[in-house]
Coordinates of C-alpha atoms in Angstrom, one line a residue:
Chain A
M248 CA -73.4 -103.6 130.4
A249 CA -69.8 -104.6 129.9
Q250 CA -68.4 -102.2 127.3
Q251 CA -67.9 -105.2 124.9
L252 CA -69.1 -108.8 125.0
E253 CA -66.2 -111.1 126.0
P254 CA -66.0 -113.1 122.7
I255 CA -65.8 -109.8 120.8
A256 CA -63.2 -108.3 123.2
K257 CA -61.1 -111.5 122.8
M258 CA -61.3 -111.4 119.0
V259 CA -60.3 -107.7 119.0
A260 CA -57.4 -108.4 121.4
Q261 CA -56.1 -111.2 119.1
L262 CA -56.6 -109.2 115.9
S263 CA -54.9 -106.1 117.3
R264 CA -51.7 -108.2 117.9
L265 CA -51.2 -108.5 114.1
P266 CA -48.8 -106.0 112.5
G267 CA -50.4 -102.8 111.2
I268 CA -53.7 -103.5 112.9
G269 CA -54.4 -101.1 115.7
Q270 CA -57.3 -101.2 118.2
K271 CA -59.7 -99.3 115.9
S272 CA -59.0 -101.5 112.9
A273 CA -59.2 -104.7 115.0
Q274 CA -62.7 -103.5 116.3
R275 CA -63.9 -102.8 112.7
L276 CA -62.6 -106.2 111.6
A277 CA -64.2 -108.0 114.5
Y278 CA -67.6 -106.4 113.8
H279 CA -67.3 -107.4 110.2
I280 CA -66.4 -111.0 111.1
I281 CA -69.4 -111.2 113.4
S282 CA -71.6 -110.1 110.6
M283 CA -70.2 -112.8 108.3
P284 CA -71.9 -116.2 107.8
L285 CA -70.5 -118.7 110.3
E286 CA -69.3 -120.9 107.4
D287 CA -67.3 -118.1 105.9
V288 CA -65.7 -117.4 109.3
R289 CA -64.8 -121.1 109.6
E290 CA -63.1 -121.0 106.3
L291 CA -61.1 -117.9 107.3
A292 CA -60.0 -119.3 110.6
S293 CA -59.2 -122.6 109.0
A294 CA -57.1 -121.0 106.2
V295 CA -55.1 -119.2 108.9
Y296 CA -54.6 -122.1 111.2
Q297 CA -54.3 -124.9 108.7
G298 CA -52.1 -122.7 106.5
R299 CA -49.7 -122.0 109.3
K300 CA -49.7 -125.7 110.3
A301 CA -49.0 -126.8 106.7
I302 CA -45.9 -124.6 106.4
Q303 CA -42.5 -125.8 107.5
Y304 CA -39.0 -124.9 106.6
C305 CA -37.1 -126.8 103.8
Q306 CA -34.5 -128.9 105.5
V307 CA -32.0 -128.0 102.7
C308 CA -32.4 -124.2 102.2
G309 CA -34.7 -123.0 104.9
N310 CA -37.4 -121.7 102.5
Y311 CA -41.1 -122.3 103.2
A312 CA -42.1 -125.9 102.3
T313 CA -45.1 -128.1 102.6
G314 CA -42.9 -131.2 102.9
E315 CA -39.4 -131.8 104.1
T316 CA -37.9 -130.0 101.2
C317 CA -39.2 -127.0 99.2
S318 CA -40.3 -127.0 95.6
I319 CA -37.1 -125.1 94.5
C320 CA -34.7 -127.6 96.1
E321 CA -36.8 -130.5 94.6
N322 CA -36.8 -129.0 91.1
T323 CA -34.0 -130.8 89.2
R324 CA -34.0 -128.0 86.5
R325 CA -32.6 -125.5 89.0
H326 CA -28.8 -125.1 88.9
N327 CA -27.3 -126.2 92.1
G328 CA -24.0 -124.5 91.2
Q329 CA -25.4 -121.1 92.4
I330 CA -26.8 -120.4 95.8
C331 CA -28.5 -117.1 96.6
V332 CA -28.3 -116.2 100.3
V333 CA -31.2 -114.2 101.6
R334 CA -32.5 -113.2 105.0
D335 CA -36.0 -114.8 105.0
P336 CA -38.5 -116.7 102.8
R337 CA -40.2 -113.6 101.6
D338 CA -37.0 -112.6 99.9
V339 CA -37.0 -115.9 98.1
A340 CA -40.6 -115.1 96.9
A341 CA -39.5 -111.6 95.8
I342 CA -36.6 -113.0 93.7
E343 CA -38.8 -115.8 92.3
R344 CA -41.3 -113.2 91.1
M345 CA -38.5 -111.9 88.8
R346 CA -38.5 -115.4 87.1
D347 CA -34.9 -114.9 86.1
F348 CA -32.8 -116.6 88.7
Q349 CA -32.3 -120.3 88.0
G350 CA -30.1 -121.3 91.0
T351 CA -31.1 -122.3 94.5
Y352 CA -31.4 -120.4 97.7
H353 CA -30.2 -120.4 101.3
V354 CA -32.4 -118.7 103.8
L355 CA -30.5 -117.4 106.9
H356 CA -33.7 -116.6 108.9
G357 CA -32.2 -113.4 110.2
T358 CA -29.1 -111.2 109.9
L359 CA -26.3 -110.6 112.3
S360 CA -27.2 -107.9 114.8
P361 CA -24.9 -107.7 117.8
M362 CA -27.2 -105.0 119.2
D363 CA -30.0 -107.5 119.4
G364 CA -27.8 -110.3 120.5
I365 CA -28.0 -112.1 117.2
G366 CA -24.7 -113.8 116.4
P367 CA -23.5 -116.3 113.7
E368 CA -24.9 -119.2 115.7
D369 CA -28.4 -117.8 115.6
I370 CA -28.8 -117.7 111.9
R371 CA -28.3 -120.6 109.4
I372 CA -24.7 -120.0 108.5
K373 CA -23.4 -123.4 109.6
E374 CA -26.1 -125.0 107.4
L375 CA -24.8 -122.9 104.5
L376 CA -21.2 -123.9 105.0
S377 CA -22.2 -127.6 105.1
R378 CA -24.0 -127.2 101.7
L379 CA -20.8 -125.8 100.2
S380 CA -18.6 -128.8 101.2
D381 CA -19.7 -131.2 98.4
G382 CA -18.0 -129.1 95.6
A383 CA -21.2 -128.7 93.4
V384 CA -21.6 -125.0 94.3
K385 CA -19.5 -122.6 92.3
E386 CA -21.0 -119.2 93.3
V387 CA -22.6 -117.8 96.4
I388 CA -24.7 -114.6 95.7
I389 CA -25.3 -112.7 98.9
A390 CA -28.6 -111.0 98.6
T391 CA -29.2 -109.7 102.2
N392 CA -30.7 -106.3 102.5
P393 CA -28.5 -103.2 101.8
D394 CA -28.8 -102.1 105.4
I395 CA -26.3 -102.2 108.3
E396 CA -27.2 -105.7 109.4
G397 CA -27.4 -107.0 105.9
E398 CA -24.0 -105.6 104.9
A399 CA -22.4 -106.9 108.1
T400 CA -23.9 -110.4 107.4
A401 CA -22.7 -110.3 103.8
S402 CA -19.1 -109.4 104.8
Y403 CA -19.1 -112.0 107.5
I404 CA -20.2 -114.8 105.2
A405 CA -17.9 -113.6 102.4
R406 CA -14.9 -113.8 104.8
L407 CA -15.9 -117.4 105.7
I408 CA -16.5 -118.6 102.1
K409 CA -13.8 -117.0 100.0
P410 CA -11.0 -119.2 101.5
M411 CA -13.0 -122.2 100.2
G412 CA -12.1 -121.0 96.7
L413 CA -15.7 -120.2 95.7
L414 CA -16.9 -117.1 93.9
V415 CA -18.8 -114.9 96.3
T416 CA -20.8 -112.0 94.8
R417 CA -23.1 -109.3 96.3
I418 CA -26.2 -108.0 94.6
A419 CA -25.7 -104.5 93.1
H420 CA -26.8 -101.4 95.0
G421 CA -27.9 -98.4 93.0
V422 CA -30.7 -96.1 91.9
P423 CA -33.9 -98.2 91.5
V424 CA -35.1 -98.5 87.9
G425 CA -37.8 -95.9 87.1
S426 CA -37.0 -93.8 90.1
D427 CA -35.9 -90.2 90.2
L428 CA -32.2 -89.3 91.0
E429 CA -33.4 -86.3 92.8
Y430 CA -35.1 -88.4 95.4
A431 CA -32.4 -91.1 95.9
D432 CA -30.6 -90.9 99.3
E433 CA -26.9 -90.1 99.4
I434 CA -25.7 -93.6 100.3
T435 CA -27.7 -95.1 97.4
L436 CA -26.3 -92.5 95.0
A437 CA -22.7 -93.1 96.3
K438 CA -23.2 -96.9 95.8
A439 CA -24.6 -96.2 92.3
I440 CA -21.6 -94.2 91.3
E441 CA -19.2 -96.7 92.9
G442 CA -20.8 -99.5 91.0
R443 CA -20.9 -97.7 87.6
R444 CA -20.2 -99.7 84.5
E445 CA -18.8 -98.8 81.1
M446 CA -21.5 -98.3 78.5
Chain B
M158 CA -42.0 -123.1 91.5
A159 CA -45.5 -122.0 91.9
Q160 CA -45.5 -118.2 92.8
Q161 CA -46.7 -119.0 96.3
L162 CA -47.3 -122.2 98.2
E163 CA -50.9 -123.2 98.2
P164 CA -51.5 -122.9 102.0
I165 CA -50.1 -119.3 101.9
A166 CA -52.1 -118.4 98.8
K167 CA -55.2 -119.7 100.5
M168 CA -54.5 -117.7 103.6
V169 CA -53.8 -114.5 101.6
A170 CA -57.1 -115.0 99.6
Q171 CA -59.1 -115.3 102.8
L172 CA -57.4 -112.4 104.6
S173 CA -57.8 -110.1 101.6
R174 CA -61.6 -110.6 101.7
L175 CA -61.7 -108.6 105.0
P176 CA -62.5 -104.9 104.7
G177 CA -59.6 -102.6 104.4
I178 CA -57.1 -105.4 103.7
G179 CA -55.8 -105.4 100.2
Q180 CA -53.6 -108.0 98.5
K181 CA -50.4 -106.5 99.8
S182 CA -51.5 -106.2 103.4
A183 CA -53.0 -109.7 103.3
Q184 CA -49.6 -111.0 102.1
R185 CA -47.7 -109.2 104.8
L186 CA -50.2 -110.5 107.4
A187 CA -49.9 -114.1 106.0
Y188 CA -46.1 -114.0 106.2
H189 CA -46.3 -112.7 109.8
I190 CA -48.8 -115.4 110.7
I191 CA -46.5 -118.1 109.3
S192 CA -43.6 -116.8 111.4
M193 CA -45.8 -116.9 114.6
P194 CA -45.6 -119.9 116.9
L195 CA -48.3 -122.5 116.0
E196 CA -49.9 -122.1 119.4
D197 CA -50.4 -118.4 119.0
V198 CA -52.0 -118.9 115.5
R199 CA -54.3 -121.5 117.1
E200 CA -55.4 -118.9 119.6
L201 CA -55.9 -116.3 116.9
A202 CA -58.0 -118.6 114.7
S203 CA -60.0 -119.8 117.6
A204 CA -60.7 -116.3 118.9
V205 CA -62.1 -115.5 115.5
Y206 CA -64.1 -118.6 114.9
Q207 CA -65.3 -119.3 118.5
G208 CA -66.0 -115.6 118.9
R209 CA -68.2 -115.5 115.8
K210 CA -69.9 -118.7 117.0
A211 CA -70.6 -117.4 120.5
I212 CA -72.4 -114.2 119.2
Q213 CA -76.0 -114.3 118.4
Y214 CA -78.7 -111.7 118.2
C215 CA -80.8 -110.8 121.2
Q216 CA -84.3 -112.1 120.6
V217 CA -85.8 -108.9 122.1
C218 CA -83.8 -106.0 120.7
G219 CA -81.5 -107.5 118.0
N220 CA -78.3 -106.5 119.8
Y221 CA -75.3 -108.8 120.0
A222 CA -75.8 -111.4 122.8
T223 CA -74.1 -114.5 124.1
G224 CA -77.4 -116.0 125.1
E225 CA -81.0 -115.6 124.0
T226 CA -81.2 -112.0 125.3
C227 CA -78.5 -109.4 125.6
S228 CA -77.1 -108.0 128.8
I229 CA -79.0 -104.7 128.3
C230 CA -82.4 -106.3 127.9
E231 CA -81.7 -108.5 130.9
N232 CA -80.6 -105.6 133.1
T233 CA -83.6 -104.7 135.3
R234 CA -82.1 -101.3 136.1
R235 CA -82.6 -100.1 132.5
H236 CA -85.8 -98.1 131.9
N237 CA -88.0 -100.0 129.5
G238 CA -90.1 -96.9 128.9
Q239 CA -87.5 -95.6 126.4
I240 CA -86.4 -97.5 123.3
C241 CA -83.5 -96.1 121.2
V242 CA -83.7 -97.4 117.6
V243 CA -80.4 -97.9 115.8
R244 CA -79.2 -99.4 112.6
D245 CA -76.8 -102.0 113.9
P246 CA -75.2 -103.4 117.1
R247 CA -72.1 -101.2 116.8
D248 CA -74.4 -98.2 117.2
V249 CA -75.5 -99.7 120.5
A250 CA -71.9 -100.0 121.5
A251 CA -71.2 -96.3 120.5
I252 CA -74.2 -95.1 122.6
E253 CA -73.3 -97.3 125.5
R254 CA -69.7 -95.8 125.6
M255 CA -71.4 -92.5 126.4
R256 CA -72.7 -94.2 129.7
D257 CA -75.6 -91.8 129.7
F258 CA -78.6 -93.5 128.2
Q259 CA -80.5 -95.7 130.6
G260 CA -83.2 -97.0 128.3
T261 CA -83.2 -100.0 126.0
Y262 CA -82.4 -100.4 122.3
H263 CA -83.9 -101.8 119.2
V264 CA -81.5 -102.8 116.4
L265 CA -83.0 -102.6 112.9
H266 CA -80.1 -104.5 111.2
G267 CA -80.2 -102.2 108.3
T268 CA -82.0 -99.1 107.0
L269 CA -84.5 -98.6 104.2
S270 CA -82.8 -98.4 100.9
P271 CA -85.1 -98.8 97.9
M272 CA -82.1 -98.5 95.6
D273 CA -80.6 -101.7 97.2
G274 CA -84.0 -103.4 97.4
I275 CA -84.2 -103.1 101.2
G276 CA -87.8 -102.5 102.2
P277 CA -89.6 -102.4 105.6
E278 CA -89.9 -106.2 105.6
D279 CA -86.1 -106.6 105.4
I280 CA -85.3 -104.7 108.6
R281 CA -86.6 -105.3 112.1
I282 CA -89.6 -102.9 112.1
K283 CA -92.3 -105.5 112.7
E284 CA -90.4 -106.6 115.8
L285 CA -90.2 -103.0 117.0
L286 CA -93.9 -102.5 116.6
S287 CA -94.7 -105.7 118.6
R288 CA -92.5 -104.4 121.4
L289 CA -94.6 -101.2 121.6
S290 CA -97.9 -103.0 122.0
D291 CA -97.6 -103.7 125.7
G292 CA -97.9 -100.1 126.8
A293 CA -94.7 -99.9 128.8
V294 CA -92.9 -97.9 126.2
K295 CA -93.4 -94.1 126.4
E296 CA -90.8 -92.8 124.0
V297 CA -89.1 -94.1 120.9
I298 CA -85.8 -92.3 120.1
I299 CA -84.8 -92.8 116.5
A300 CA -81.0 -92.8 116.3
T301 CA -80.4 -93.9 112.7
N302 CA -77.5 -92.2 110.9
P303 CA -78.1 -88.7 109.6
D304 CA -77.8 -89.8 106.0
I305 CA -80.4 -90.4 103.3
E306 CA -81.3 -93.9 104.3
G307 CA -81.1 -93.1 108.0
E308 CA -83.5 -90.1 107.6
A309 CA -85.9 -92.1 105.3
T310 CA -86.0 -94.9 107.9
A311 CA -86.6 -92.5 110.7
S312 CA -89.5 -90.8 108.9
Y313 CA -91.0 -94.1 108.0
I314 CA -90.9 -95.4 111.6
A315 CA -92.2 -92.1 113.0
R316 CA -95.2 -92.3 110.7
L317 CA -96.0 -95.8 111.9
I318 CA -95.5 -95.1 115.6
K319 CA -97.0 -91.6 116.1
P320 CA -100.6 -92.8 115.6
M321 CA -100.0 -95.2 118.6
G322 CA -99.9 -92.1 120.8
L323 CA -96.2 -92.6 121.7
L324 CA -93.6 -89.8 121.9
V325 CA -91.2 -90.2 118.9
T326 CA -88.0 -88.3 118.9
R327 CA -85.0 -88.0 116.6
I328 CA -81.4 -87.4 117.8
A329 CA -80.2 -83.9 117.2
H330 CA -78.1 -83.0 114.2
G331 CA -75.6 -80.2 114.5
V332 CA -72.0 -79.1 114.6
P333 CA -69.9 -81.8 116.5
V334 CA -68.6 -80.6 119.8
G335 CA -65.0 -79.5 119.6
S336 CA -65.1 -79.1 115.8
D337 CA -64.6 -75.9 113.8
L338 CA -67.6 -74.2 112.2
E339 CA -65.5 -73.4 109.2
Y340 CA -65.2 -77.0 108.3
A341 CA -68.8 -78.1 108.9
D342 CA -70.7 -79.0 105.7
E343 CA -73.7 -76.9 104.7
I344 CA -76.3 -79.5 105.5
T345 CA -74.9 -80.0 109.0
L346 CA -74.8 -76.2 109.5
A347 CA -78.4 -75.8 108.3
K348 CA -79.5 -78.5 110.7
A349 CA -77.5 -76.8 113.5
I350 CA -79.3 -73.5 112.9
E351 CA -82.7 -75.2 112.5
G352 CA -82.2 -77.0 115.8
R353 CA -81.0 -73.9 117.7
R354 CA -82.2 -73.5 121.3
E355 CA -82.7 -70.5 123.6
M356 CA -79.8 -69.9 125.9

């Protein structure tokens, strides 16, 4: 007997390509899927494929959208005087969960990383600049990650935009709320002290 | 904005129904899938659905099969004088990995569990008995799990088969090879001593 039937082996191979799913988990998932009613498996497969197919990028900001533009860009109650620049659509989702920010977004779809050969042409910087040309935008909030690539990208964009006379801000770095100082890394602590405010 | 686009929410809901995949992992998987090329997602979804669709149960032993009977039952070099009784098809796969057993299998698709309302009619015991009636089978090896349901199922089947004059055996319980006695549980240790052999 072949160690595993070909349809099962194929399913395991595909599942194990997903992040965080190793060979063992893929096998367990495949056996579970095979024990599921066919109709349920059809729904699962269809939610995955049709879901992927339905999602495109907003032509304005680059966020996930089901049409040409995303629901945030289409929402006339959002202030288009503020643009929050993030690396990818899940960062938009994270900021939206906060329910506090009323501006719009710009998704770069990456950050500058010379080591990986990712330069300014490879992320959506040109598209950001063209959005700034109509004079409606007053502030660009750069919310890339506080890591090397994120900081480099933030500085790069700030250098481009400042001469246009716009306010360019960077999200604050510091000790996370509810965390313990003792466990904060040195760079975060340094940033927290550097960014201190009068009480 | 809705917290999450409907196609993404649907994908997350479906993925989070899989065992070992919580809300967070499902979300991470969904975002990964959305960033994959459409063609790759089509292959993934198709491997899952077509894989499930291709698998049926062997009409003889109940193992996974791509046709009416499985490759083990069809293999004329397997001894049909020995039937190894297991709970489900992945137990067949586990024993086959050992590459040692040359007999055939019988998959019960469950074990007796009065607490869950699973009685003898709900698992493939009738089918096992009818396979024993032709006189070819000499030994039935019961390889259900060494837990309460597995033991109860083993005793039940043994009581039914012994009067037919067949050899009924149970796989040995004991300390796993390569493990440490210190960490073996008491029941396993007791079974290991009870099952001791002369050296």
